[in-house]
Tab-separated table of C-alpha atoms (C1' of nucleotides) in Angstrom:
chain	number	residue	atom	x	y	z
A	12	MET	CA	0.000	0.000	0.000
A	13	SER	CA	1.474	3.299	-1.023
A	14	ASP	CA	-1.004	5.419	0.870
A	15	PRO	CA	0.794	6.417	4.056
A	16	THR	CA	-2.463	7.173	5.854
A	17	SER	CA	-3.965	3.732	5.373
A	18	LYS	CA	-3.810	1.384	8.283
A	19	ALA	CA	-2.704	-2.214	8.018
A	20	PRO	CA	-5.271	-4.880	8.840
A	21	SER	CA	-5.060	-5.644	12.531
A	22	THR	CA	-4.761	-9.047	14.150
A	23	PRO	CA	-6.057	-8.552	17.675
A	24	ALA	CA	-5.169	-11.194	20.216
A	25	LYS	CA	-8.716	-11.357	21.498
A	26	GLY	CA	-10.327	-11.704	18.098
A	27	PHE	CA	-12.132	-9.283	15.859
A	28	LYS	CA	-14.986	-7.015	16.773
A	29	ALA	CA	-17.639	-5.470	14.569
A	30	PRO	CA	-16.262	-2.199	13.170
A	31	ILE	CA	-16.860	1.019	15.094
A	32	GLY	CA	-20.420	2.204	14.869
A	33	THR	CA	-21.752	-1.109	13.564
A	34	HIS	CA	-23.439	-3.940	15.393
A	35	ASP	CA	-24.614	-7.520	15.046
A	36	VAL	CA	-28.209	-8.515	15.593
A	37	LEU	CA	-28.648	-12.074	16.846
A	38	ALA	CA	-31.688	-14.106	17.756
A	39	PRO	CA	-33.911	-13.602	19.626
A	40	GLU	CA	-33.568	-9.831	19.024
A	41	SER	CA	-33.412	-10.471	15.293
A	42	ALA	CA	-36.937	-11.898	15.498
A	43	ARG	CA	-38.120	-8.383	16.344
A	44	TRP	CA	-36.434	-7.126	13.202
A	45	THR	CA	-38.177	-9.770	11.143
A	46	ALA	CA	-41.507	-8.897	12.708
A	47	LEU	CA	-40.943	-5.167	12.238
A	48	LEU	CA	-40.057	-5.676	8.591
A	49	ALA	CA	-43.122	-7.858	8.076
A	50	THR	CA	-45.276	-5.171	9.654
A	51	PHE	CA	-43.857	-2.510	7.406
A	52	ALA	CA	-44.113	-4.679	4.299
A	53	GLY	CA	-47.715	-5.499	5.119
A	54	ILE	CA	-48.736	-1.874	5.543
A	55	ALA	CA	-46.830	-0.696	2.473
A	56	GLY	CA	-48.604	-3.406	0.491
A	57	GLN	CA	-51.931	-2.240	1.863
A	58	TYR	CA	-51.247	1.217	0.456
A	59	GLY	CA	-50.243	-0.083	-2.946
A	60	TYR	CA	-46.477	0.103	-2.689
A	61	GLY	CA	-44.138	-2.363	-4.348
A	62	MET	CA	-40.734	-3.167	-2.964
A	63	VAL	CA	-37.653	-1.815	-4.667
A	64	HIS	CA	-34.101	-3.077	-4.309
A	65	THR	CA	-31.337	-0.749	-5.391
A	66	PRO	CA	-27.562	-1.121	-5.023
A	67	MET	CA	-25.995	-0.284	-1.709
A	68	PHE	CA	-23.477	1.951	-3.448
A	69	GLU	CA	-23.894	4.443	-6.248
A	70	ASP	CA	-21.876	6.840	-8.302
A	71	LEU	CA	-20.860	9.519	-5.831
A	72	GLY	CA	-22.676	12.086	-7.950
A	73	VAL	CA	-26.049	10.553	-7.167
A	74	PHE	CA	-25.682	11.483	-3.527
A	75	LEU	CA	-24.044	14.826	-4.167
A	76	ARG	CA	-27.329	15.903	-5.779
A	77	MET	CA	-28.853	15.737	-2.319
A	78	GLY	CA	-27.331	19.082	-1.602
A	79	GLU	CA	-23.997	20.595	-0.766
A	80	GLY	CA	-25.236	22.318	2.357
A	81	THR	CA	-25.728	18.941	3.915
A	82	ASP	CA	-23.408	17.282	6.396
A	83	VAL	CA	-24.666	13.900	5.253
A	84	VAL	CA	-23.114	14.697	1.898
A	85	THR	CA	-20.184	16.915	2.735
A	86	LYS	CA	-18.598	15.260	5.742
A	87	GLU	CA	-20.304	11.964	6.463
A	88	MET	CA	-20.168	10.221	3.117
A	89	TYR	CA	-18.614	6.770	3.006
A	90	ASP	CA	-17.034	7.353	-0.382
A	91	PHE	CA	-14.083	5.698	-2.015
A	92	GLU	CA	-12.471	4.876	-5.315
A	93	ASP	CA	-13.003	1.334	-6.553
A	94	LYS	CA	-10.388	-0.730	-8.360
A	95	GLY	CA	-11.563	0.666	-11.667
A	96	GLY	CA	-11.022	4.233	-10.510
A	97	ARG	CA	-14.730	5.018	-10.124
A	98	ARG	CA	-15.813	7.397	-7.403
A	99	VAL	CA	-18.537	5.573	-5.534
A	100	ALA	CA	-20.218	5.934	-2.157
A	101	LEU	CA	-22.154	3.718	0.217
A	102	ARG	CA	-25.639	5.094	0.438
A	103	PRO	CA	-26.248	7.466	3.341
A	104	GLU	CA	-30.057	7.280	2.977
A	105	GLY	CA	-32.653	5.741	0.743
A	106	THR	CA	-34.221	8.473	-1.335
A	107	ALA	CA	-31.458	9.367	-3.779
A	108	SER	CA	-30.979	5.772	-4.955
A	109	VAL	CA	-34.693	5.210	-5.434
A	110	VAL	CA	-35.087	8.405	-7.418
A	111	ARG	CA	-32.052	7.455	-9.496
A	112	ALA	CA	-33.714	4.123	-10.250
A	113	PHE	CA	-36.885	5.964	-11.186
A	114	VAL	CA	-35.041	8.226	-13.576
A	115	GLU	CA	-33.211	5.264	-15.099
A	116	HIS	CA	-36.203	2.976	-15.651
A	117	ARG	CA	-39.048	5.480	-15.976
A	118	PRO	CA	-41.754	3.281	-14.460
A	119	ILE	CA	-45.253	4.583	-15.077
A	120	VAL	CA	-46.435	7.076	-12.521
A	121	PRO	CA	-47.664	7.197	-9.892
A	122	TRP	CA	-44.786	5.028	-8.814
A	123	LYS	CA	-45.028	3.884	-5.208
A	124	ALA	CA	-41.977	2.082	-3.894
A	125	TRP	CA	-40.895	0.885	-0.465
A	126	TYR	CA	-37.505	-0.299	0.691
A	127	ALA	CA	-35.553	-1.706	3.599
A	128	THR	CA	-31.845	-1.073	3.516
A	129	PRO	CA	-28.698	-0.405	5.470
A	130	ALA	CA	-27.468	3.185	5.356
A	131	PHE	CA	-23.942	4.403	6.003
A	132	ARG	CA	-22.674	7.619	7.504
A	133	TYR	CA	-19.140	8.279	8.616
A	134	GLU	CA	-19.854	10.022	11.895
A	135	LYS	CA	-18.979	9.590	15.532
A	136	PRO	CA	-21.373	6.992	16.849
A	137	GLN	CA	-23.472	7.044	19.960
A	138	LYS	CA	-26.687	5.394	20.958
A	139	GLY	CA	-29.281	5.625	18.196
A	140	ARG	CA	-26.658	6.855	15.781
A	141	TYR	CA	-24.463	4.452	13.909
A	142	ARG	CA	-22.087	4.264	10.993
A	143	GLN	CA	-24.257	1.534	9.582
A	144	HIS	CA	-27.895	1.789	10.493
A	145	HIS	CA	-30.993	0.434	8.820
A	146	GLN	CA	-33.996	2.156	7.382
A	147	VAL	CA	-37.357	1.272	6.027
A	148	GLY	CA	-39.055	3.868	3.893
A	149	ILE	CA	-41.274	4.706	0.990
A	150	GLU	CA	-41.124	7.038	-1.992
A	151	VAL	CA	-43.881	8.201	-4.326
A	152	LEU	CA	-42.832	9.645	-7.664
A	153	GLY	CA	-45.099	11.479	-10.052
A	154	VAL	CA	-47.866	12.664	-7.745
A	155	ASP	CA	-48.161	16.334	-6.854
A	156	ASP	CA	-51.548	16.088	-5.126
A	157	PRO	CA	-51.238	17.187	-1.476
A	158	ASP	CA	-53.532	14.309	-0.585
A	159	ILE	CA	-50.644	11.932	-1.261
A	160	ASP	CA	-48.662	13.862	1.357
A	161	VAL	CA	-51.451	13.051	3.783
A	162	GLU	CA	-51.444	9.420	2.724
A	163	VAL	CA	-47.682	9.122	3.157
A	164	ILE	CA	-47.912	10.551	6.662
A	165	ALA	CA	-50.884	8.314	7.429
A	166	LEU	CA	-48.874	5.276	6.388
A	167	ALA	CA	-46.036	6.292	8.709
A	168	ASP	CA	-48.475	6.804	11.555
A	169	ARG	CA	-50.145	3.469	10.918
A	170	TYR	CA	-46.764	1.773	10.973
A	171	LEU	CA	-45.859	3.182	14.387
A	172	LYS	CA	-49.271	2.298	15.783
A	173	ALA	CA	-49.039	-1.228	14.399
A	174	LEU	CA	-45.824	-1.673	16.343
A	175	GLY	CA	-47.612	-0.610	19.500
A	176	ALA	CA	-46.045	2.850	19.768
A	177	GLU	CA	-48.062	5.588	21.434
A	178	ARG	CA	-45.744	8.132	22.937
A	179	TYR	CA	-44.624	9.987	19.862
A	180	SER	CA	-45.605	13.203	18.177
A	181	LEU	CA	-45.796	14.427	14.627
A	182	VAL	CA	-44.576	17.836	13.572
A	183	VAL	CA	-45.171	19.216	10.117
A	184	ASN	CA	-44.062	22.260	8.218
A	185	SER	CA	-43.961	23.550	4.675
A	186	MET	CA	-40.909	24.921	2.932
A	187	GLY	CA	-43.025	26.045	-0.011
A	188	SER	CA	-41.884	25.842	-3.583
A	189	LEU	CA	-38.245	26.263	-4.571
A	190	HIS	CA	-39.147	29.860	-5.278
A	191	ASP	CA	-40.720	30.361	-1.832
A	192	ARG	CA	-37.780	28.701	-0.260
A	193	ARG	CA	-35.366	31.068	-1.963
A	194	ASN	CA	-37.382	34.095	-0.870
A	195	TYR	CA	-37.479	32.840	2.649
A	196	ASP	CA	-33.764	32.251	2.645
A	197	VAL	CA	-33.202	35.880	1.711
A	198	ALA	CA	-35.604	37.177	4.357
A	199	LEU	CA	-34.146	34.936	7.015
A	200	ARG	CA	-30.561	35.856	6.255
A	201	GLU	CA	-31.471	39.497	6.447
A	202	PHE	CA	-33.130	39.045	9.815
A	203	LEU	CA	-30.326	36.922	11.228
A	204	ALA	CA	-27.651	39.357	10.141
A	205	GLY	CA	-29.335	41.919	12.385
A	206	VAL	CA	-29.418	39.725	15.481
A	207	LYS	CA	-26.236	37.760	14.925
A	208	ASN	CA	-24.472	39.154	17.981
A	209	ASP	CA	-27.359	38.153	20.204
A	210	LEU	CA	-27.176	34.508	19.208
A	211	ALA	CA	-25.385	31.897	21.249
A	212	ASP	CA	-21.739	31.808	20.197
A	213	GLU	CA	-22.036	28.297	18.825
A	214	ASP	CA	-24.852	29.348	16.508
A	215	GLN	CA	-23.328	32.486	15.063
A	216	ASP	CA	-21.351	30.861	12.294
A	217	LYS	CA	-24.489	29.117	11.053
A	218	VAL	CA	-25.963	32.444	9.966
A	219	GLU	CA	-24.086	32.350	6.679
A	220	ARG	CA	-23.470	28.646	6.412
A	221	ASN	CA	-26.902	27.247	7.165
A	222	PRO	CA	-29.421	29.889	8.258
A	223	LEU	CA	-32.308	27.444	8.583
A	224	ARG	CA	-30.360	25.568	11.214
A	225	VAL	CA	-30.252	28.613	13.464
A	226	LEU	CA	-33.981	28.287	13.927
A	227	ASP	CA	-33.948	24.805	15.368
A	228	SER	CA	-31.139	25.509	17.790
A	229	LYS	CA	-31.886	24.234	21.272
A	230	ARG	CA	-29.981	27.046	22.951
A	231	ARG	CA	-32.177	29.377	24.943
A	232	GLN	CA	-30.216	32.482	23.970
A	233	THR	CA	-30.669	31.734	20.287
A	234	MET	CA	-34.314	30.877	20.726
A	235	GLN	CA	-34.957	34.223	22.397
A	236	ALA	CA	-33.017	36.164	19.812
A	237	THR	CA	-34.934	34.548	16.973
A	238	ALA	CA	-38.385	34.660	18.539
A	239	ASP	CA	-39.457	37.275	16.001
A	240	ALA	CA	-37.723	35.712	13.036
A	241	PRO	CA	-39.824	35.502	9.890
A	242	ARG	CA	-41.666	32.200	9.591
A	243	VAL	CA	-41.675	30.138	6.449
A	244	THR	CA	-45.399	29.842	6.727
A	245	ASP	CA	-45.687	33.647	6.548
A	246	VAL	CA	-43.847	34.018	3.269
A	247	LEU	CA	-45.438	31.156	1.359
A	248	SER	CA	-47.138	32.007	-1.905
A	249	THR	CA	-50.910	31.703	-1.863
A	250	GLU	CA	-50.665	28.501	-3.822
A	251	SER	CA	-48.134	26.965	-1.445
A	252	ALA	CA	-50.137	28.057	1.566
A	253	GLU	CA	-53.307	26.511	0.182
A	254	ARG	CA	-51.485	23.316	-0.567
A	255	PHE	CA	-50.155	23.126	2.975
A	256	GLU	CA	-53.611	23.897	4.300
A	257	ARG	CA	-54.938	20.931	2.347
A	258	VAL	CA	-52.318	18.724	3.995
A	259	THR	CA	-53.109	19.742	7.551
A	260	GLU	CA	-56.824	19.537	6.794
A	261	GLY	CA	-56.298	15.991	5.582
A	262	LEU	CA	-54.416	15.034	8.724
A	263	ASP	CA	-57.251	16.442	10.801
A	264	ALA	CA	-59.815	14.585	8.734
A	265	LEU	CA	-57.983	11.308	9.305
A	266	GLY	CA	-57.618	11.997	13.000
A	267	ILE	CA	-53.816	12.170	12.887
A	268	ARG	CA	-52.607	14.441	15.648
A	269	HIS	CA	-49.905	16.857	14.627
A	270	THR	CA	-48.430	20.256	15.329
A	271	VAL	CA	-47.338	22.763	12.757
A	272	GLU	CA	-43.790	23.795	13.578
A	273	PRO	CA	-42.573	26.609	11.333
A	274	ARG	CA	-39.062	26.090	12.680
A	275	LEU	CA	-38.872	22.501	11.573
A	276	VAL	CA	-36.116	22.137	9.032
A	277	ARG	CA	-34.553	19.005	7.693
A	278	GLY	CA	-31.015	18.302	6.704
A	279	LEU	CA	-31.258	17.282	3.114
A	280	ASP	CA	-31.798	20.408	1.122
A	281	TYR	CA	-33.849	18.899	-1.667
A	282	TYR	CA	-37.028	19.317	0.359
A	283	THR	CA	-39.885	21.488	-0.857
A	284	HIS	CA	-43.394	21.976	0.493
A	285	THR	CA	-44.388	19.359	3.052
A	286	LEU	CA	-41.829	18.415	5.686
A	287	PHE	CA	-42.534	16.143	8.609
A	288	GLU	CA	-40.952	14.336	11.505
A	289	PHE	CA	-42.208	11.779	13.964
A	290	GLN	CA	-40.418	12.315	17.236
A	291	SER	CA	-40.255	10.006	20.192
A	292	ASP	CA	-41.569	11.377	23.460
A	293	ALA	CA	-40.225	8.347	25.262
A	294	LEU	CA	-36.590	8.685	24.245
A	295	ASP	CA	-34.586	11.004	26.441
A	296	SER	CA	-32.039	11.705	23.810
A	297	ALA	CA	-30.977	14.032	21.047
A	298	GLN	CA	-31.604	11.170	18.644
A	299	ALA	CA	-35.368	11.227	19.030
A	300	THR	CA	-36.445	11.500	15.402
A	301	ILE	CA	-37.828	8.115	14.452
A	302	ILE	CA	-39.276	8.996	11.063
A	303	GLY	CA	-38.352	11.897	8.830
A	304	GLY	CA	-39.605	12.800	5.426
A	305	GLY	CA	-40.958	15.331	3.033
A	306	ARG	CA	-41.551	16.382	-0.511
A	307	TYR	CA	-38.696	16.780	-2.980
A	308	ASN	CA	-40.041	18.140	-6.209
A	309	GLY	CA	-36.697	19.076	-7.715
A	310	LEU	CA	-34.724	15.899	-7.121
A	311	ALA	CA	-35.674	13.780	-10.135
A	312	GLU	CA	-34.701	16.634	-12.399
A	313	ALA	CA	-31.441	17.144	-10.552
A	314	LEU	CA	-30.646	13.478	-11.224
A	315	GLY	CA	-31.124	13.981	-14.943
A	316	GLY	CA	-34.744	12.923	-15.237
A	317	PRO	CA	-37.928	14.711	-16.212
A	318	GLU	CA	-39.424	17.193	-13.801
A	319	THR	CA	-41.233	14.834	-11.428
A	320	PRO	CA	-42.734	15.539	-8.030
A	321	GLY	CA	-41.764	13.161	-5.249
A	322	ILE	CA	-42.399	12.560	-1.579
A	323	GLY	CA	-41.332	9.953	0.926
A	324	PHE	CA	-39.916	9.189	4.326
A	325	GLY	CA	-37.229	7.128	5.969
A	326	SER	CA	-37.395	5.505	9.365
A	327	GLY	CA	-34.437	4.191	11.329
A	328	ILE	CA	-35.059	0.657	12.522
A	329	GLU	CA	-32.613	0.902	15.434
A	330	ARG	CA	-34.219	4.123	16.639
A	331	VAL	CA	-37.735	2.810	16.330
A	332	LEU	CA	-36.721	-0.246	18.318
A	333	LEU	CA	-35.071	1.965	20.926
A	334	HIS	CA	-38.274	3.942	21.152
A	335	LEU	CA	-40.370	0.795	21.462
A	336	ASP	CA	-38.072	-0.410	24.255
A	337	ALA	CA	-38.582	2.879	26.070
A	338	GLU	CA	-42.329	2.407	25.739
A	339	ASP	CA	-42.027	-1.242	26.694
A	340	ALA	CA	-43.851	-2.126	23.489
A	341	PHE	CA	-43.311	-4.613	20.661
A	342	PRO	CA	-41.892	-7.511	22.677
A	343	THR	CA	-39.662	-10.117	21.122
A	344	PRO	CA	-41.909	-12.679	19.445
A	345	ASP	CA	-41.611	-16.229	20.754
A	346	SER	CA	-39.810	-18.867	18.761
A	347	GLY	CA	-42.944	-20.283	17.178
A	348	LEU	CA	-41.523	-23.771	17.516
A	349	ASP	CA	-44.176	-26.457	17.742
A	350	VAL	CA	-42.225	-29.456	18.998
A	351	PHE	CA	-38.821	-30.459	20.248
A	352	VAL	CA	-37.735	-34.042	19.779
A	353	VAL	CA	-35.811	-35.702	22.604
A	354	ASP	CA	-34.163	-39.001	21.699
A	355	VAL	CA	-32.169	-40.774	24.378
A	356	THR	CA	-31.460	-43.864	22.300
A	357	ASP	CA	-29.113	-43.554	19.340
A	358	GLY	CA	-30.552	-40.436	17.717
A	359	ARG	CA	-31.851	-42.210	14.624
A	360	SER	CA	-35.466	-41.793	15.681
A	361	ALA	CA	-34.945	-38.062	16.231
A	362	ARG	CA	-33.218	-37.765	12.880
A	363	ASP	CA	-36.091	-39.347	10.991
A	364	LEU	CA	-39.021	-38.194	13.062
A	365	THR	CA	-38.080	-34.516	13.199
A	366	GLU	CA	-37.934	-34.389	9.425
A	367	THR	CA	-41.277	-36.193	9.176
A	368	LEU	CA	-42.824	-33.577	11.432
A	369	ARG	CA	-41.430	-30.835	9.209
A	370	ASP	CA	-42.818	-32.642	6.157
A	371	ALA	CA	-46.190	-32.359	7.851
A	372	GLY	CA	-45.747	-28.604	8.097
A	373	LEU	CA	-44.868	-28.414	11.768
A	374	SER	CA	-41.860	-26.513	13.053
A	375	ALA	CA	-39.584	-28.838	14.926
A	376	ASP	CA	-36.144	-28.907	16.478
A	377	ARG	CA	-34.307	-31.616	18.386
A	378	GLY	CA	-31.447	-32.417	20.741
A	379	PHE	CA	-28.088	-33.530	19.396
A	380	ASP	CA	-24.862	-35.163	20.504
A	381	GLY	CA	-26.569	-37.839	22.581
A	382	ARG	CA	-26.985	-35.525	25.519
A	383	SER	CA	-28.706	-36.736	28.665
A	384	MET	CA	-32.463	-36.636	28.833
A	385	LYS	CA	-32.279	-33.904	31.418
A	386	ALA	CA	-30.098	-31.818	29.134
A	387	GLN	CA	-32.329	-32.414	26.134
A	388	MET	CA	-35.436	-31.559	28.146
A	389	LYS	CA	-33.782	-28.317	29.207
A	390	GLY	CA	-33.135	-27.654	25.566
A	391	ALA	CA	-36.764	-28.380	24.797
A	392	ASN	CA	-37.849	-25.950	27.487
A	393	ARG	CA	-35.479	-23.265	26.268
A	394	SER	CA	-36.544	-23.685	22.665
A	395	GLY	CA	-39.989	-22.347	23.459
A	396	ALA	CA	-41.636	-25.356	21.834
A	397	ARG	CA	-45.165	-26.169	22.902
A	398	ALA	CA	-44.448	-29.877	23.271
A	399	ALA	CA	-41.658	-32.386	23.604
A	400	VAL	CA	-41.640	-35.680	21.773
A	401	ILE	CA	-39.695	-38.173	23.859
A	402	ILE	CA	-38.160	-41.376	22.585
A	403	GLY	CA	-36.501	-43.622	25.125
A	404	ALA	CA	-35.642	-47.293	25.054
A	405	ASP	CA	-39.240	-48.315	25.738
A	406	GLU	CA	-40.709	-46.205	22.961
A	407	ALA	CA	-38.014	-47.256	20.524
A	408	ALA	CA	-38.771	-50.920	21.242
A	409	ALA	CA	-42.542	-50.465	21.041
A	410	GLY	CA	-42.500	-48.129	18.067
A	411	THR	CA	-44.283	-45.447	20.061
A	412	VAL	CA	-43.425	-41.945	21.280
A	413	THR	CA	-44.256	-39.972	24.397
A	414	LEU	CA	-45.759	-36.580	23.765
A	415	ARG	CA	-45.352	-34.147	26.632
A	416	ASP	CA	-47.070	-30.778	26.878
A	417	LEU	CA	-44.459	-28.252	27.963
A	418	ARG	CA	-46.975	-25.686	29.136
A	419	GLY	CA	-49.280	-25.733	32.076
A	420	ASP	CA	-49.560	-28.988	33.962
A	421	SER	CA	-47.371	-30.823	31.456
A	422	ASP	CA	-49.565	-33.857	30.773
A	423	GLN	CA	-47.970	-36.551	28.724
A	424	GLN	CA	-49.231	-39.506	26.743
A	425	THR	CA	-47.659	-42.384	24.914
A	426	ILE	CA	-48.976	-42.858	21.413
A	427	GLY	CA	-48.225	-44.663	18.181
A	428	ARG	CA	-45.982	-42.842	15.743
A	429	ASP	CA	-48.692	-42.794	13.094
A	430	ASP	CA	-50.885	-40.746	15.402
A	431	LEU	CA	-48.190	-38.234	16.330
A	432	VAL	CA	-48.907	-35.474	13.808
A	433	THR	CA	-52.663	-35.398	14.465
A	434	THR	CA	-52.157	-35.510	18.203
A	435	ILE	CA	-49.688	-32.613	18.054
A	436	ARG	CA	-52.134	-30.623	15.924
A	437	THR	CA	-54.862	-31.190	18.489
A	438	LEU	CA	-52.531	-30.152	21.281
A	439	LEU	CA	-51.503	-26.962	19.474
A	440	GLU	CA	-55.139	-25.946	19.302
A	441	THR	CA	-55.699	-26.445	23.036
A	442	ASP	CA	-54.919	-23.744	25.553
A	443	PRO	CA	-52.318	-24.689	28.119
A	444	SER	CA	-54.070	-26.068	31.183
B	28	G	C1'	-14.823	16.352	14.052
B	29	U	C1'	-14.789	18.977	19.541
B	30	G	C1'	-15.474	18.172	24.863
B	31	G	C1'	-17.092	15.048	29.370
B	32	C	C1'	-17.789	10.136	31.522
B	33	C	C1'	-16.974	4.847	31.233
B	34	G	C1'	-14.355	-0.051	29.738
B	35	U	C1'	-13.287	-6.149	35.429
B	36	A	C1'	-16.264	-13.642	33.536
B	37	G	C1'	-21.309	-14.819	28.008
B	38	C	C1'	-24.603	-10.658	30.598
B	39	U	C1'	-25.319	-6.901	34.762
B	40	C	C1'	-21.935	-5.131	38.109
B	41	A	C1'	-18.608	-4.815	43.101
B	42	G	C1'	-13.335	-3.997	43.869
B	43	U	C1'	-9.878	1.382	41.449
B	44	C	C1'	-10.304	7.273	45.577
B	45	C	C1'	-5.944	5.493	50.234
B	46	G	C1'	-1.178	0.151	44.745
B	47	G	C1'	0.306	-5.368	48.374
B	48	U	C1'	-0.937	-13.046	49.203
B	49	U	C1'	-4.606	-17.823	44.508
B	50	A	C1'	-9.715	-10.908	41.288
B	51	G	C1'	-15.467	-11.527	43.560
B	52	A	C1'	-21.176	-11.582	43.301
B	53	G	C1'	-25.860	-12.289	40.824
B	54	C	C1'	-27.788	-14.112	36.309
B	55	G	C1'	-26.527	-17.473	32.360
B	56	C	C1'	-23.830	-22.089	31.015
B	57	C	C1'	-22.244	-27.380	32.330
B	58	A	C1'	-22.783	-31.488	35.795
B	59	G	C1'	-24.873	-33.947	40.025
B	60	G	C1'	-29.002	-34.396	43.627
B	61	U	C1'	-33.499	-37.382	40.539
B	62	U	C1'	-29.228	-44.021	36.207
B	63	G	C1'	-36.600	-41.955	31.612
B	64	U	C1'	-38.581	-36.031	32.133
B	65	G	C1'	-37.674	-29.329	31.412
B	66	G	C1'	-39.700	-25.048	34.152
B	67	C	C1'	-38.803	-24.366	41.200
B	68	C	C1'	-34.942	-25.734	44.852
B	69	C	C1'	-29.977	-27.535	46.673
B	70	U	C1'	-24.674	-28.784	45.700
B	71	G	C1'	-20.483	-28.572	42.697
B	72	G	C1'	-17.815	-27.022	38.225
B	73	A	C1'	-16.087	-24.457	33.945
B	74	G	C1'	-15.261	-19.595	32.410
B	75	G	C1'	-11.167	-13.540	33.279
B	76	U	C1'	-3.788	-12.095	29.596
B	77	C	C1'	-9.204	-6.707	34.793
B	78	G	C1'	-10.271	-3.489	26.353
B	79	G	C1'	-4.972	-3.182	24.142
B	80	G	C1'	0.160	-1.110	24.439
B	81	G	C1'	3.844	1.479	27.083
B	82	G	C1'	5.580	3.740	31.720
B	83	U	C1'	6.237	4.557	37.300
B	84	U	C1'	7.128	1.028	41.405
B	85	C	C1'	10.094	-4.103	45.242
B	86	A	C1'	4.780	-4.698	43.760
B	87	A	C1'	-0.390	-2.160	39.088
B	88	G	C1'	-7.387	-4.190	38.029
B	89	U	C1'	-5.863	0.068	41.244
B	90	C	C1'	-1.191	5.641	39.550
B	91	C	C1'	0.606	8.199	34.592
B	92	C	C1'	0.734	8.414	29.053
B	93	C	C1'	-0.945	6.567	24.392
B	94	U	C1'	-4.445	3.742	21.807
B	95	C	C1'	-9.060	1.098	20.723
B	96	G	C1'	-14.186	0.744	21.922
B	97	G	C1'	-18.793	2.384	24.308
B	98	U	C1'	-21.654	6.409	26.116
B	99	C	C1'	-23.385	11.680	26.814
B	100	A	C1'	-23.484	16.751	24.947
B	101	C	C1'	-22.273	19.711	20.690
B	102	C	C1'	-22.384	19.238	15.361
B	103	C	C1'	-25.750	16.612	12.463
B	104	C	C1'	-29.426	13.081	11.728
B	105	A	C1'	-32.825	7.717	11.034
RNA sequence: GUGGCCGUAGCUCAGUCCGGUUAGAGCGCCAGGUUGUGGCCCUGGAGGUCGGGGGUUCAAGUCCCCUCGGUCACCCCA
């Protein structure tokens, strides 16, 4: 390696660890992920979305279109040169790739797509903020109707409710058209220039760099100094204002509680018109945004496609799970195992019988390595199976099995092998005594 | 990227301030009590280069420096 800054691969004495800011998800926690994904897929399907898979890396330019004023693009991009000298980057979020795919394939509109994907950002990790995190999300291309904005938000809300979340709130805002947004930028810069010295020191340099960000500062001094700052909602064109009105009216009509927050801004600067965030009220942390989204009417064009309106949201799986933990909701699903086969003879019966049970559509696991009956029964208990099928010397000789209920009073019966599947089915339908 | 706190068995942690014989607990795991029966109980066992490296010292889990990782705030965001 000629690059003096590159580090040699390490060979730690205690073995390797997942890279900084990344993590492994093992069972049983992974079962929550599966269930969460199934929930999202089900709801997206209900709303007419089809799943889209796009590459995990793209030409760097695809992501640069997201905006140069954005940290996600300017300092957190996981970009590199591949062996062919191409400048590529691991995706930092879902939208840009999906819109790129739209522009490339031109599916008929309205195009409603959902995705589940890892996302990469080179930043200093902490809880709820990782170098590789995972998002589910949706995008709608080719619909300008504000009612789709309502539908997109409704889908997000339905998703959180389906997971059992309650303690969250929705804030919405409108950035107006690109034209409105430009006007507002001018008005805001003018205002901020006048009060710059009254802002908290840490916020002063944002006045030129990222004026919108001054407004969502959490510092009291800045909040006081900007109390009279112009609001986006005040400078919207009539058309933009009416559009936003239609969105909030729709949310009201559907009974989706929300607050209009004129100071809400979002990082990626492709947003126009509707902007929204679902924030956790249960997470005591700066990383409380569990869903973020909005409309991006200029993005398809910026990626070389026809002028196409778009709207969508992304939701961080880790953060949603953190939120659900804080609410004590969405428990880990149980294993769903029907039976566990315990064979204390030579294991041949377990080998054959377990597979027969699976042929019959049951979920079954078994003990291995000729462990003691006590050990295998512990395994059966741990597996979460409803019943244990026990084969000892007696059963092996008689061609029978003992079926033991692992719940309740743990009744057991010895039956012929031909009757096993039906008897298990009957047992599965009975409540534990 | 900046600053604070933390890092001891698989997990949660005590011990670190005031350095001193074989580093502890609970949970989990394994085995036995119960040579055909899990979940409760009892007994025993395995498991730790005290995140890693260097330094100070007769002596370092304990003090100092560096480094890696986690965490919190900022920045920013899912």
